[in-house]
Tab-separated table of C-alpha atoms and ligand atoms in Angstrom:
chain	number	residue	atom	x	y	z
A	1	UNK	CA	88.580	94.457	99.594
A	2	UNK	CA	87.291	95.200	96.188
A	3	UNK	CA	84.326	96.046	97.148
A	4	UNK	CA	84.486	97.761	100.047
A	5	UNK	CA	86.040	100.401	97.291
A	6	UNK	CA	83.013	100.306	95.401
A	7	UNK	CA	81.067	100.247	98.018
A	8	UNK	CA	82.748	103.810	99.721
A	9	UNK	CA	82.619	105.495	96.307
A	10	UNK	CA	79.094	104.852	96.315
A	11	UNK	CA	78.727	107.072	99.741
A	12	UNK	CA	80.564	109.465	98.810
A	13	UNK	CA	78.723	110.148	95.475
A	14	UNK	CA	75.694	110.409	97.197
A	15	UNK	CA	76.994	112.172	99.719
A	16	UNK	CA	78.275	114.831	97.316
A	17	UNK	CA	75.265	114.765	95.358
A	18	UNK	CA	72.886	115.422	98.830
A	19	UNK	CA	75.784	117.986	100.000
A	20	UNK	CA	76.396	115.997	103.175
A	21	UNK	CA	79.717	115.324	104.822
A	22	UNK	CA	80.739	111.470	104.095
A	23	UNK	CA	81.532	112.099	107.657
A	24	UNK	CA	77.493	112.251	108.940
A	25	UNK	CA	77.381	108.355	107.611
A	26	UNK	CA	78.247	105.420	109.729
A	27	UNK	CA	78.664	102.497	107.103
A	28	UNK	CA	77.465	98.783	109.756
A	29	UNK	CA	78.953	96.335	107.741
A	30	UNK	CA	76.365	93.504	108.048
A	31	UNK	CA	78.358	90.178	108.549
A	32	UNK	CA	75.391	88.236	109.483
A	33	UNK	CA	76.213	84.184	108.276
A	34	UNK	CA	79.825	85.480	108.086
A	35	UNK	CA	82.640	83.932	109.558
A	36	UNK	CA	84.730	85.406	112.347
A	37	UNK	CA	87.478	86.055	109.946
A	38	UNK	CA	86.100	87.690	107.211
A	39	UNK	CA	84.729	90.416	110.160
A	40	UNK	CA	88.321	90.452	110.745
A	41	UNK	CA	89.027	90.782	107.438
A	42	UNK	CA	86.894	94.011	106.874
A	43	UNK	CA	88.141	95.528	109.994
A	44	UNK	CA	91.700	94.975	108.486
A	45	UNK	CA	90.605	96.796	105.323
A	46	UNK	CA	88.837	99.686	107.733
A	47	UNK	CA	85.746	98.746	108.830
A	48	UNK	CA	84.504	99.676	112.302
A	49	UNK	CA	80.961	99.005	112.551
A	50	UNK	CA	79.306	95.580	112.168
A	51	UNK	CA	75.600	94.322	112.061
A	52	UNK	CA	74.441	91.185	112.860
A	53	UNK	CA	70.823	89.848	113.218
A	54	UNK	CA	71.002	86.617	115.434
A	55	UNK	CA	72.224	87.005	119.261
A	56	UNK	CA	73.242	83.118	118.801
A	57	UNK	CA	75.580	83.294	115.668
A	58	UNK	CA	77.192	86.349	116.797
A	59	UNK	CA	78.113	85.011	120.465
A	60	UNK	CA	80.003	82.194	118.935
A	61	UNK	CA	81.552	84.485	116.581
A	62	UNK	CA	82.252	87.294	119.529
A	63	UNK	CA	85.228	85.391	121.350
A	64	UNK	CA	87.286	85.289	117.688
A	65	UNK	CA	86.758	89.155	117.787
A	66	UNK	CA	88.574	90.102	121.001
A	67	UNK	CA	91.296	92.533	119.194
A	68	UNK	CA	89.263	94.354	117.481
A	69	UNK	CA	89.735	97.750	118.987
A	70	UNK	CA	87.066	100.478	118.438
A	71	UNK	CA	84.484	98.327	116.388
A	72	UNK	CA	81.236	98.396	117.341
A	73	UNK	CA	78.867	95.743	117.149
A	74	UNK	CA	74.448	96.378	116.161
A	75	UNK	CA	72.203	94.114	116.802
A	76	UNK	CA	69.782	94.799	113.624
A	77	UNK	CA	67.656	91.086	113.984
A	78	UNK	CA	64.257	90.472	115.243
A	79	UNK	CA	64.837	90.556	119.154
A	80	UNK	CA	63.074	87.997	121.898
A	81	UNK	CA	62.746	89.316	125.483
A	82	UNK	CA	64.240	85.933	126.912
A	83	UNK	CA	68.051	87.228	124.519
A	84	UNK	CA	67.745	90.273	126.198
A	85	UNK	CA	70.286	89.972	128.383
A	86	UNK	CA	73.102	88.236	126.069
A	87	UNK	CA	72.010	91.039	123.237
A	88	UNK	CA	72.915	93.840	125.679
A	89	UNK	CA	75.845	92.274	126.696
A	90	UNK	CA	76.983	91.393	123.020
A	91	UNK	CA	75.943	94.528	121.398
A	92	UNK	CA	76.846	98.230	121.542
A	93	UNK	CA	73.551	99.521	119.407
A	94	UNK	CA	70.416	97.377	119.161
A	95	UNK	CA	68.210	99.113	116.167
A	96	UNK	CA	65.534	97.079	116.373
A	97	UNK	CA	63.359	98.206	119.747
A	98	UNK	CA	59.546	97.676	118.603
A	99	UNK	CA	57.757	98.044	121.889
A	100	UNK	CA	57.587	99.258	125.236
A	101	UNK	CA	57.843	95.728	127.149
A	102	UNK	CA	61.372	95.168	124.846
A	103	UNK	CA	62.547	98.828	126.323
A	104	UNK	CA	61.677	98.288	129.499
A	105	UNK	CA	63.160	95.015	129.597
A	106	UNK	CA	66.491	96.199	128.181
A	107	UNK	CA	66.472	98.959	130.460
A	108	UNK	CA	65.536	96.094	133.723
A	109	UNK	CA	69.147	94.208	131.958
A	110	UNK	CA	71.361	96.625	131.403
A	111	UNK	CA	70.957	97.713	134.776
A	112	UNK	CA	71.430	94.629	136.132
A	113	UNK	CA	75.225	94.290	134.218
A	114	UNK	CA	75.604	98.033	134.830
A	115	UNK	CA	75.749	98.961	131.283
A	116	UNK	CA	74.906	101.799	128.429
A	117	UNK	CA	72.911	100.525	125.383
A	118	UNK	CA	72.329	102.296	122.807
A	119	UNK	CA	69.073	101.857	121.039
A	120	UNK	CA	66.837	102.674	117.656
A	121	UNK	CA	63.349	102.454	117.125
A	122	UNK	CA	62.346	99.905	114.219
A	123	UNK	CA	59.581	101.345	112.443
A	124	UNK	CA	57.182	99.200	110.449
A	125	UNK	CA	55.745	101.412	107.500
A	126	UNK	CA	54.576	99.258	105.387
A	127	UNK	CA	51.769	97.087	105.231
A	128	UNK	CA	53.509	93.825	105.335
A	129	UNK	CA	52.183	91.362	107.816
A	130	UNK	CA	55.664	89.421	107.511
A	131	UNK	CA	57.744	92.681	108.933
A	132	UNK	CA	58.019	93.776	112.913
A	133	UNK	CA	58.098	97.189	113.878
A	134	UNK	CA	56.623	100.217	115.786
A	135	UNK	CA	53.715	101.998	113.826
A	136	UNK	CA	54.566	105.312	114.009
A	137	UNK	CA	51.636	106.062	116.034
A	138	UNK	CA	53.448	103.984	119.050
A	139	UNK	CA	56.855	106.936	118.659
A	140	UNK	CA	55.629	109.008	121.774
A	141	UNK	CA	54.734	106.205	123.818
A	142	UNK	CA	58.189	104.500	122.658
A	143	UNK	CA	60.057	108.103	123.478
A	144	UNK	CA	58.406	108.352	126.840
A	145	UNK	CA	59.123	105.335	128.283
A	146	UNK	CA	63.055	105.707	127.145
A	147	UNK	CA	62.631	109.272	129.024
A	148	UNK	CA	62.123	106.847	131.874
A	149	UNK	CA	65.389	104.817	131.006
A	150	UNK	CA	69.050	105.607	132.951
A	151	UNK	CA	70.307	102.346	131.002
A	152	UNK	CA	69.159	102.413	127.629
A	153	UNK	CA	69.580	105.816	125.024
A	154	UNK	CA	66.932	105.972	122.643
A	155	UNK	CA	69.079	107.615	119.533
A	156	UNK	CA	66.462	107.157	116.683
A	157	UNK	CA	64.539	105.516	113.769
A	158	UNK	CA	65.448	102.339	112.091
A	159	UNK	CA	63.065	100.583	108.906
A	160	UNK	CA	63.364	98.488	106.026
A	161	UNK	CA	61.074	98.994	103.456
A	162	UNK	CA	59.543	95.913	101.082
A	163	UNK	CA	62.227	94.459	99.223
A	164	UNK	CA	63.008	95.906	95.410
A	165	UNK	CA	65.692	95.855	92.830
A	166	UNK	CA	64.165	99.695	92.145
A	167	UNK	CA	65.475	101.867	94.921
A	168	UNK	CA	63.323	104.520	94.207
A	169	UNK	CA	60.689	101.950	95.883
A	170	UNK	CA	62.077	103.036	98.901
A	171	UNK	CA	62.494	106.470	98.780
A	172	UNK	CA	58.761	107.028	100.178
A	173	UNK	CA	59.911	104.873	103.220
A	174	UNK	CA	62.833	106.756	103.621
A	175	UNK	CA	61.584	110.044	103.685
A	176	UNK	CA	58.862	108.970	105.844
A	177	UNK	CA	61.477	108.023	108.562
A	178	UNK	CA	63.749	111.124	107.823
A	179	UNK	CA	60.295	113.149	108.521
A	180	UNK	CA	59.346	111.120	111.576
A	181	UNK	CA	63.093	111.454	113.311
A	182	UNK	CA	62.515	115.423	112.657
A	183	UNK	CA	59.302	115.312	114.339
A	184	UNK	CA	60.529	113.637	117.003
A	185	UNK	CA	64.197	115.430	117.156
A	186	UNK	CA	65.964	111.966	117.109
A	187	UNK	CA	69.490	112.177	115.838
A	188	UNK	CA	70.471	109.178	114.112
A	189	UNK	CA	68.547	107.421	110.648
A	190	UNK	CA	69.597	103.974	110.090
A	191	UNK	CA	68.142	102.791	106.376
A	192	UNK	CA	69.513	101.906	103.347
A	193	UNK	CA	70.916	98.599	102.328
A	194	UNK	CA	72.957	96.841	98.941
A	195	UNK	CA	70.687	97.649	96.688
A	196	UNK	CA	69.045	101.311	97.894
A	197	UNK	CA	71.524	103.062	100.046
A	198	UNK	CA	72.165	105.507	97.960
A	199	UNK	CA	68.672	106.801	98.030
A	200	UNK	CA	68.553	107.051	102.107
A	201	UNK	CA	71.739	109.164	102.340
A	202	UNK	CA	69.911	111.496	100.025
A	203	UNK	CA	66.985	110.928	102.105
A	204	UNK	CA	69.039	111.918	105.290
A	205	UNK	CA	70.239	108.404	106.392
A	206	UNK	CA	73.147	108.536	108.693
A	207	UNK	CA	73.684	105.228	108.994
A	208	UNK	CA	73.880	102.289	106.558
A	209	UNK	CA	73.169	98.506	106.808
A	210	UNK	CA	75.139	96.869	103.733
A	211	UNK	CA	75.760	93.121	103.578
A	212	UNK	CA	76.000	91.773	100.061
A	213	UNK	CA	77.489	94.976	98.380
A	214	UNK	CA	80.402	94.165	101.164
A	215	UNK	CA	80.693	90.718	101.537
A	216	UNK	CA	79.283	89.113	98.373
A	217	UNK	CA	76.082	86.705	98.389
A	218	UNK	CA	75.715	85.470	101.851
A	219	UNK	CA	76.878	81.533	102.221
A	220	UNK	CA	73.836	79.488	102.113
A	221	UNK	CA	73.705	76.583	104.906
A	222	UNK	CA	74.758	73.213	103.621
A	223	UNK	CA	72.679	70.541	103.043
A	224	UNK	CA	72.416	68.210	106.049
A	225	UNK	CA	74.579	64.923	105.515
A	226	UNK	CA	72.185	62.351	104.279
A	227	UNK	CA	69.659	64.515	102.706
A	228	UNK	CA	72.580	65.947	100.202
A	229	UNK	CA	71.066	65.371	96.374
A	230	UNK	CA	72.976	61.626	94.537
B	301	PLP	C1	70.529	91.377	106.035
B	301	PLP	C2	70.140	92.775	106.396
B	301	PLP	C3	70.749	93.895	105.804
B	301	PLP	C4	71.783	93.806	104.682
B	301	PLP	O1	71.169	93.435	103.503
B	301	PLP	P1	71.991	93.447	102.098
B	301	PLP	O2	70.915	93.484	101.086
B	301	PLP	O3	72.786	92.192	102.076
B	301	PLP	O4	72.823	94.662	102.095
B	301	PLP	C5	70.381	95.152	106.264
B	301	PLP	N1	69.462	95.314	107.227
B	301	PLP	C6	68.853	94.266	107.821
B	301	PLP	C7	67.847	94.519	108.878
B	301	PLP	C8	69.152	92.968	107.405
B	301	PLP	O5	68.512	91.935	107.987
């Protein structure tokens, strides 16, 4: 992979550059409307860490992914109480908590399967009405109910700011989050995708969501038959 090379010198220039150990930053590969086999593919070329942002998709894809030992799988979609239960089951890390009911319904699940989920707050802070996400005002509420949790490990922040081809759009939001996880002593900062990644690991990001930087442009769905253009 081509540009998985590209992709790690990248990290490791701005790691250099922020004087962080390439180490401190877990690359999620995000394989979302990717087949089975090019997740293979990537693990093959190194890869251990995989995002995906529809519980559906990825549970058809899971049984194809049976050898792959030590790769975990994130959850880093828009999460319904009612996929709860497959997400926890599917997923090692699900970054995109929001509210209390979600937590306290993961935490109701994963008890129920006798499981350890690992979880991130998603933060919404921007003003976009299209985006979900915590306001940051909602953290200590958030944090105290996951004080609450034996199932569920609340491990820190997770945002993505309004799209831009200018990463230093994003900068704001990033050190926003990398001042809120201080606040809060929360370990892990997942931000930064293709286009701005470089900014969050100077920003503090210790883990990465990159899809098209990895994988190329993402297969768009094909035309039902009957409605394709003569
Ligand atoms: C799709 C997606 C990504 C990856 O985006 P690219 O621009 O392809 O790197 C990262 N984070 C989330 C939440 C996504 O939905």
């Amino acid at each position: 992979m081509d540009r998985l090379r590209v992709v790690e010198q990248r990290i490791t220039s701005a790691a250099e550059r922020s004087g962080r150990p390439r180490a401190g930053i877990t690359l999620v590969a995000v394989s979302k409307k990717f087949s089975a086999e090019r997740i293979e593919e990537a693990y093959s070329a190194g890869i251990r860490a995989f995002g995906e942002n529809y519980v559906q998709e990825f549970a058809e894809k899971r049984p194809q992914l049976n050898n792959l030992t030590g790769a975990r799988f994130h959850f880093i979609g828009h999460l319904q109480t009612n996929k709860a239960r497959q997400c926890c089951r599917l997923f090692d890390v699900i970054q995109t908590v929001d509210s209390v009911r979600l937590l306290e319904k993961l935490e109701q699940v994963a008890k129920q399967e006798n499981i350890t989920v690992e979880v991130l707050l998603e933060m919404k802070l921007s003003g976009e009405e299209s985006k979900t996400g915590a306001a940051p005002e909602e953290i200590p509420e958030l944090l105290a109910a996951g004080k609450e949790c034996e199932h569920v490990r609340v491990q820190g922040l997770m945002t993505m700011p309004p799209w831009s081809e200018d990463s230093e759009q994003s900068r704001p939001y990033f050190r926003r989050l990398a001042s809120l996880a201080r606040q809060y002593r929360l370990p892990q900062l997942s931000m930064g995708m293709s286009n701005d990644f470089e900014a969050a690991i100077e920003e503090g990001a210790t883990i990465i969501r990159v899809g098209t930087a990895l994988f190329g442009p993402r297969p768009k769905p094909q035309p039902a038959a009957g409605l394709a253009p003569t």
